Coordinates of C-alpha atoms in Angstrom, one line a residue:
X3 CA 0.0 0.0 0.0
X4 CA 1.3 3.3 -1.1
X5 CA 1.6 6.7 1.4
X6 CA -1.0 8.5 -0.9
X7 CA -3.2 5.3 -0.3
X8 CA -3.1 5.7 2.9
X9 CA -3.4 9.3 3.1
X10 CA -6.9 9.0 0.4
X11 CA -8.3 6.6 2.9
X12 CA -7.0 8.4 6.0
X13 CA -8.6 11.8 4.7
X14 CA -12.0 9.9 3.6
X15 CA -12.5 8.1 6.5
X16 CA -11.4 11.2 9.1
X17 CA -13.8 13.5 7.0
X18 CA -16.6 11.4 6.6
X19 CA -16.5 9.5 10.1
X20 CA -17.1 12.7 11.3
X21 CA -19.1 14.5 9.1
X22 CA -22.5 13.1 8.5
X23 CA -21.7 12.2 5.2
X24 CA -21.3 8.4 6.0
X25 CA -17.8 7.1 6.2
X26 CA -18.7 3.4 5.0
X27 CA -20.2 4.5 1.9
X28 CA -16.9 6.9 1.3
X29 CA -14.4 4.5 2.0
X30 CA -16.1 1.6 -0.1
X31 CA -16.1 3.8 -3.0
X32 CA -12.3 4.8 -2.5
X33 CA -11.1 1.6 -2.4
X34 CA -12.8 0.3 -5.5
X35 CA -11.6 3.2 -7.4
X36 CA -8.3 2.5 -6.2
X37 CA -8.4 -1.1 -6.4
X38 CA -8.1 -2.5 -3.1
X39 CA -9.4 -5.5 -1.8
X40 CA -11.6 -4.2 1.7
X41 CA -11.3 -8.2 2.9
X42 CA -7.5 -8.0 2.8
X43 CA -5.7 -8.1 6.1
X44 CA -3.8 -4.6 6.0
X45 CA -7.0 -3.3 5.0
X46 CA -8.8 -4.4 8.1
X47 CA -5.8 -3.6 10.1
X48 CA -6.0 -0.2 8.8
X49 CA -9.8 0.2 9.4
X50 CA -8.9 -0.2 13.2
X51 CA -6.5 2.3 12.6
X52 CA -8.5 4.6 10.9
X53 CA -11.4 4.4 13.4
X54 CA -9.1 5.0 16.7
X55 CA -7.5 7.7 15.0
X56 CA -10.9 9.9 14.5
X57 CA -11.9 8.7 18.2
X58 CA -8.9 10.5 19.6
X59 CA -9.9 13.2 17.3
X60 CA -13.2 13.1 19.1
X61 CA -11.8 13.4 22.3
X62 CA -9.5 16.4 22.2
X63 CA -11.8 18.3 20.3
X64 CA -14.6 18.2 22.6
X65 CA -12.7 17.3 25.7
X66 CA -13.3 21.0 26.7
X67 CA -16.6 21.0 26.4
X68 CA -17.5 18.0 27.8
X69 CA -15.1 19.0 31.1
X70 CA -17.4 22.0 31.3
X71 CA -20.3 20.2 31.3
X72 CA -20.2 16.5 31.9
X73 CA -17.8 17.0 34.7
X74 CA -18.7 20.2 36.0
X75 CA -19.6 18.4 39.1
X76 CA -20.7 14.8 40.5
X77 CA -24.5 15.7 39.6
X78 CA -23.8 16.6 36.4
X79 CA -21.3 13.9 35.3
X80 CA -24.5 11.3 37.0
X81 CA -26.9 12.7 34.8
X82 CA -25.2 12.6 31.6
X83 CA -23.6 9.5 32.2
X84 CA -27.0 8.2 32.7
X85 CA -28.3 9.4 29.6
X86 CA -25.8 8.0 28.0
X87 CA -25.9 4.8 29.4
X88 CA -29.5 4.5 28.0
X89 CA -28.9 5.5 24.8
X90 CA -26.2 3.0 24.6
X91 CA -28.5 0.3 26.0
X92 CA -31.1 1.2 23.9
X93 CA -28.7 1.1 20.5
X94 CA -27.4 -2.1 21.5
X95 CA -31.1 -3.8 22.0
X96 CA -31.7 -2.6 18.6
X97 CA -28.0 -3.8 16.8
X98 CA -28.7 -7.1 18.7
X99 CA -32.4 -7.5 17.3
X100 CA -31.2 -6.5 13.9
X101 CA -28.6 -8.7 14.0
X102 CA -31.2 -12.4 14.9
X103 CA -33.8 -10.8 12.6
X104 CA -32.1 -10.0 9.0
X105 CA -30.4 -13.6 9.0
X106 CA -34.1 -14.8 9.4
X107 CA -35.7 -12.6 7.1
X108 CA -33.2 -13.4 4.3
X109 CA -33.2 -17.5 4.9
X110 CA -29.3 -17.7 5.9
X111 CA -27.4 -19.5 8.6
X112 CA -27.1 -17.0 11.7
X113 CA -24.1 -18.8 12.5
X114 CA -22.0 -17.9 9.3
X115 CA -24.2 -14.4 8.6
X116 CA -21.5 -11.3 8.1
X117 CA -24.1 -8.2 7.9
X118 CA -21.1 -6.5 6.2
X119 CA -21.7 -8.5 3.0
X120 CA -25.1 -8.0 2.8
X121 CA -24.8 -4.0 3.3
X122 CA -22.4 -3.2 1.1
X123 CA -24.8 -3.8 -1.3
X124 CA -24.3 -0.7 -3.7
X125 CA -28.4 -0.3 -3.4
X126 CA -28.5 -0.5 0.3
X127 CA -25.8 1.9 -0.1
X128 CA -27.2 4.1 -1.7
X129 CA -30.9 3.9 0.3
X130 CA -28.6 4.9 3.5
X131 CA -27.3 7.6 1.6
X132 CA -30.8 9.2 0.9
X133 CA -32.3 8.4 4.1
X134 CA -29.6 10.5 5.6
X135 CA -29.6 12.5 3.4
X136 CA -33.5 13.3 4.0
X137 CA -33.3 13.2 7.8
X138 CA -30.5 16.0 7.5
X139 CA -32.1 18.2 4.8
X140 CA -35.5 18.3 6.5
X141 CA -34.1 18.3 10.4
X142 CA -32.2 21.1 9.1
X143 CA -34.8 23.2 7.3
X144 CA -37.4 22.9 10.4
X145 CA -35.3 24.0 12.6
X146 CA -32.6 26.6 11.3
X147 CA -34.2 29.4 13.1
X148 CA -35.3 27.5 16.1
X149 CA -32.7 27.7 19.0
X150 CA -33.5 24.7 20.5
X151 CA -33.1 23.5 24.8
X152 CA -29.9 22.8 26.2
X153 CA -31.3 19.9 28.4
X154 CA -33.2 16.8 27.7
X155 CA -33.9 13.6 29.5
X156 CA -34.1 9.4 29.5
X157 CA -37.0 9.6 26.8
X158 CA -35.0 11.8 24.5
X159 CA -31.5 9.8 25.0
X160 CA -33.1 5.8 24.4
X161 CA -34.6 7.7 21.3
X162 CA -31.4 8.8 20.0
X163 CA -29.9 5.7 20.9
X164 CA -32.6 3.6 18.9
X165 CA -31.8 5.5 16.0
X166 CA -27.8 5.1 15.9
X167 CA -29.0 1.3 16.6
X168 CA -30.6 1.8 13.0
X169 CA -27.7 2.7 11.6
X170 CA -25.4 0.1 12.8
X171 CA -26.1 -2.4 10.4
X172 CA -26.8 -0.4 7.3
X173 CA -23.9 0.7 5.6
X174 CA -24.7 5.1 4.0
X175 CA -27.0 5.3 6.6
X176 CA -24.6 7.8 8.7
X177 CA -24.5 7.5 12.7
X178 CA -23.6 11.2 13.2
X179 CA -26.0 12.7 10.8
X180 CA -28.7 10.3 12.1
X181 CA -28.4 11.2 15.8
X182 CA -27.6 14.9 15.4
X183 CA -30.8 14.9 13.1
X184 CA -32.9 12.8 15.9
X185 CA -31.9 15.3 18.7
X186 CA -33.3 18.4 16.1
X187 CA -36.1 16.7 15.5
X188 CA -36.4 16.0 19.6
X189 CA -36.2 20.1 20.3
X190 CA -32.6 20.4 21.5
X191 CA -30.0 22.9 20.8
X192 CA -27.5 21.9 18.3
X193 CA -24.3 22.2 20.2
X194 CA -26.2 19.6 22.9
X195 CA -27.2 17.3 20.2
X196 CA -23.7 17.6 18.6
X197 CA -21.9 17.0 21.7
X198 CA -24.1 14.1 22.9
X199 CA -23.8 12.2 19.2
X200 CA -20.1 12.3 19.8
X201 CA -20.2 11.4 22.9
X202 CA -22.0 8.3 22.0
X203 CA -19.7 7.9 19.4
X204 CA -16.6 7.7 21.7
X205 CA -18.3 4.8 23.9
X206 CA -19.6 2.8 20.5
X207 CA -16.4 3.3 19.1
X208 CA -14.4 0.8 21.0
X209 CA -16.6 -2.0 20.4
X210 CA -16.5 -1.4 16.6
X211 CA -12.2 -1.0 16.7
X212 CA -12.8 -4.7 18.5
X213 CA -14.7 -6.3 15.9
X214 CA -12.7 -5.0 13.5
X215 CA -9.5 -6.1 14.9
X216 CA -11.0 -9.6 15.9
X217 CA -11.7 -9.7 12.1
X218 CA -8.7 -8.8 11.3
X219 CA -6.8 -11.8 13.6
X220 CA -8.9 -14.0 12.4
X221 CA -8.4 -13.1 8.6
X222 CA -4.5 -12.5 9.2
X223 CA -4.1 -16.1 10.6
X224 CA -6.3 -17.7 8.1
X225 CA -3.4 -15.8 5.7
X226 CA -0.5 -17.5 7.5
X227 CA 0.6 -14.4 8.7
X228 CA 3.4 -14.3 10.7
X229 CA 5.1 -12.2 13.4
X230 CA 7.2 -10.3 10.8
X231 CA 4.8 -9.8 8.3
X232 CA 2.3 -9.0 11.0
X233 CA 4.7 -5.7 12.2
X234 CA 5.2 -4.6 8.4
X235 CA 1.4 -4.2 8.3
X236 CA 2.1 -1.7 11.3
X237 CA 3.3 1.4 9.9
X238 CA 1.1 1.9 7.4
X239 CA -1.7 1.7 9.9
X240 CA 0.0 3.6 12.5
X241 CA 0.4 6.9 10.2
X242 CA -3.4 6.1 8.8
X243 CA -3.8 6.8 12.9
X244 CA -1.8 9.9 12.8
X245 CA -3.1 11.1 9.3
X246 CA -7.2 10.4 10.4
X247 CA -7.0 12.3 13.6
X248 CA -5.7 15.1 11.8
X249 CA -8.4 15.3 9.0
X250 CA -11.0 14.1 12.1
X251 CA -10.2 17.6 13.8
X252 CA -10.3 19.3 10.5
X253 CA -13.7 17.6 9.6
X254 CA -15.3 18.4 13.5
X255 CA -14.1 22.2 13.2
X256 CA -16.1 22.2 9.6
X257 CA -19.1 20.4 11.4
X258 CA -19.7 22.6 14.3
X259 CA -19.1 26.0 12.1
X260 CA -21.8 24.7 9.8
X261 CA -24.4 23.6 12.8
X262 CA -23.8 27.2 14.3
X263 CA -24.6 28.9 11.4
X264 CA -27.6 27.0 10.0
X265 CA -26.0 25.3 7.6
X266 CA -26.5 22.0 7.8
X267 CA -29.4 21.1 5.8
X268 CA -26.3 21.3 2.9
X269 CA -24.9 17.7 4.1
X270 CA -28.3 16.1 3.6
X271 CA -28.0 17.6 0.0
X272 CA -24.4 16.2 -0.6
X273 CA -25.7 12.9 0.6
X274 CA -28.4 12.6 -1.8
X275 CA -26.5 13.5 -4.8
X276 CA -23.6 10.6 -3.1
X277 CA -26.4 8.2 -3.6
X278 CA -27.1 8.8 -6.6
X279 CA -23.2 8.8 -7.3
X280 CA -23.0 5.7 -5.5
X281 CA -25.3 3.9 -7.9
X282 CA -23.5 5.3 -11.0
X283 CA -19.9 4.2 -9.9
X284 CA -20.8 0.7 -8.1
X285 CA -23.3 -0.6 -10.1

């Protein structure tokens, strides 16, 4: 894999992880165009990558203003932990549901089912792509000159946390753009809906780096990988790392300046006209 490789996914997948653009969709398309095989070891190695890389990114750029408001104080760091500790449950009785049902519904073998395979799909895709794409334009529209509450509660946080549970599974359908678009629809503000997405993003985000990385363990030793060809694979992911948590800060600053100023019904028109480009080049 070459540097500018690695830097095109790094910069697609630190941009559209954050943005709510959908990074799946993004990165599928990138590594088609550039040839690469997504089921390849280094690739999945450098998913992990990419994904820790824009959670760091996460962290240190709202790690000021979560301190000033999740751990103002021990009532306040109880609340919001709580609300985000339903919305997580709530997202993971959903991903769990979705991930008995769809084997069931499409007459495979739970036991061998990889949802990835059957949402990468260039039509489901796509469908993601302009379901976000419709929840962003119209959450955006209805409330631009609407200020929204700063505060919210259990009802409004499992909600949120349903929707992200939505997402899980279906690749285009973006997490961010979802949830952000949930808590506008719900009446809060837009910095509280951004800063609780991302915070829900930092405790999902762990689980998903696992998955990935038990995929990649189990892929690498079905490769016969060994201990030095294992460690060659690690540079390329450790400056994907380096190279995602830059464009993931760039990305976030982009976000928030765009939520301030009533701007972000314009995502929900990129990812409609993504669909549709999704369609022409993966069909």
């Amino acid at each position: 894999m070459t540097f500018l490789q690695i830097l095109i996914l790094a910069v697609v997948q630190g941009f559209c992880e954050l943005l709510p653009v959908s990074s799946s969709a993004h990165v599928i398309v990138a590594e088609k165009l550039m040839g690469l095989d997504p089921t390849a070891p280094s690739m999945t190695l450098l998913l992990v990558a990419l994904h820790t890389g824009t959670m760091f990114a996460v962290i240190a750029y709202f790690w000021r203003e979560w301190k000033a408001t999740y751990f103002s104080s021990g009532e306040a760091f109880r609340r919001n932990a709580a609300l985000i500790v339903v919305a997580t449950i709530a997202t993971g009785i959903v991903g769990l549901a979705l991930l008995r049902l769809i084997p069931g519904f499409l007459g495979v073998d739970r036991e061998s089912f990889e949802i990835e395979r059957i949402f990468g799909d260039p039509r489901l895709i796509a469908a993601g792509l302009a379901a976000a794409g419709l929840m962003i334009v119209t959450s955006g529209l209805l409330t631009r000159s609407r200020p929204g509450r700063p505060g919210f509660g259990a009802p409004a946080a499992a909600t949120i946390g349903i929707v992200q549970g939505l997402c899980l599974p279906f690749r285009g359908f973006s997490r961010s753009g979802a949830t952000i678009s949930s808590g506008l629809f719900l009446g809060i503000s837009r910095q509280k809906a951004e800063e609780f997405s991302f915070a829900l993003a930092v405790v999902l985000t762990p689980a998903v780096v696992a998955k990935e990385l038990h995929r990649f363990l189990k892929t690498s030793s079905a490769a016969g990988f060994d201990a030095p060809g294992l460690l060659q694979l690690a540079w390329p992911s450790a400056l994907g790392m380096l190279l995602s948590f830059l464009a993931g800060l760039v990305a976030l600053r982009w976000l928030s300046r765009w939520l301030e100023h009533g701007r972000w019904h314009y995502f929900g028109f990129y990812c409609l006209a993504a669909s549709a480009g999704v369609l022409t080049l993966l069909r």
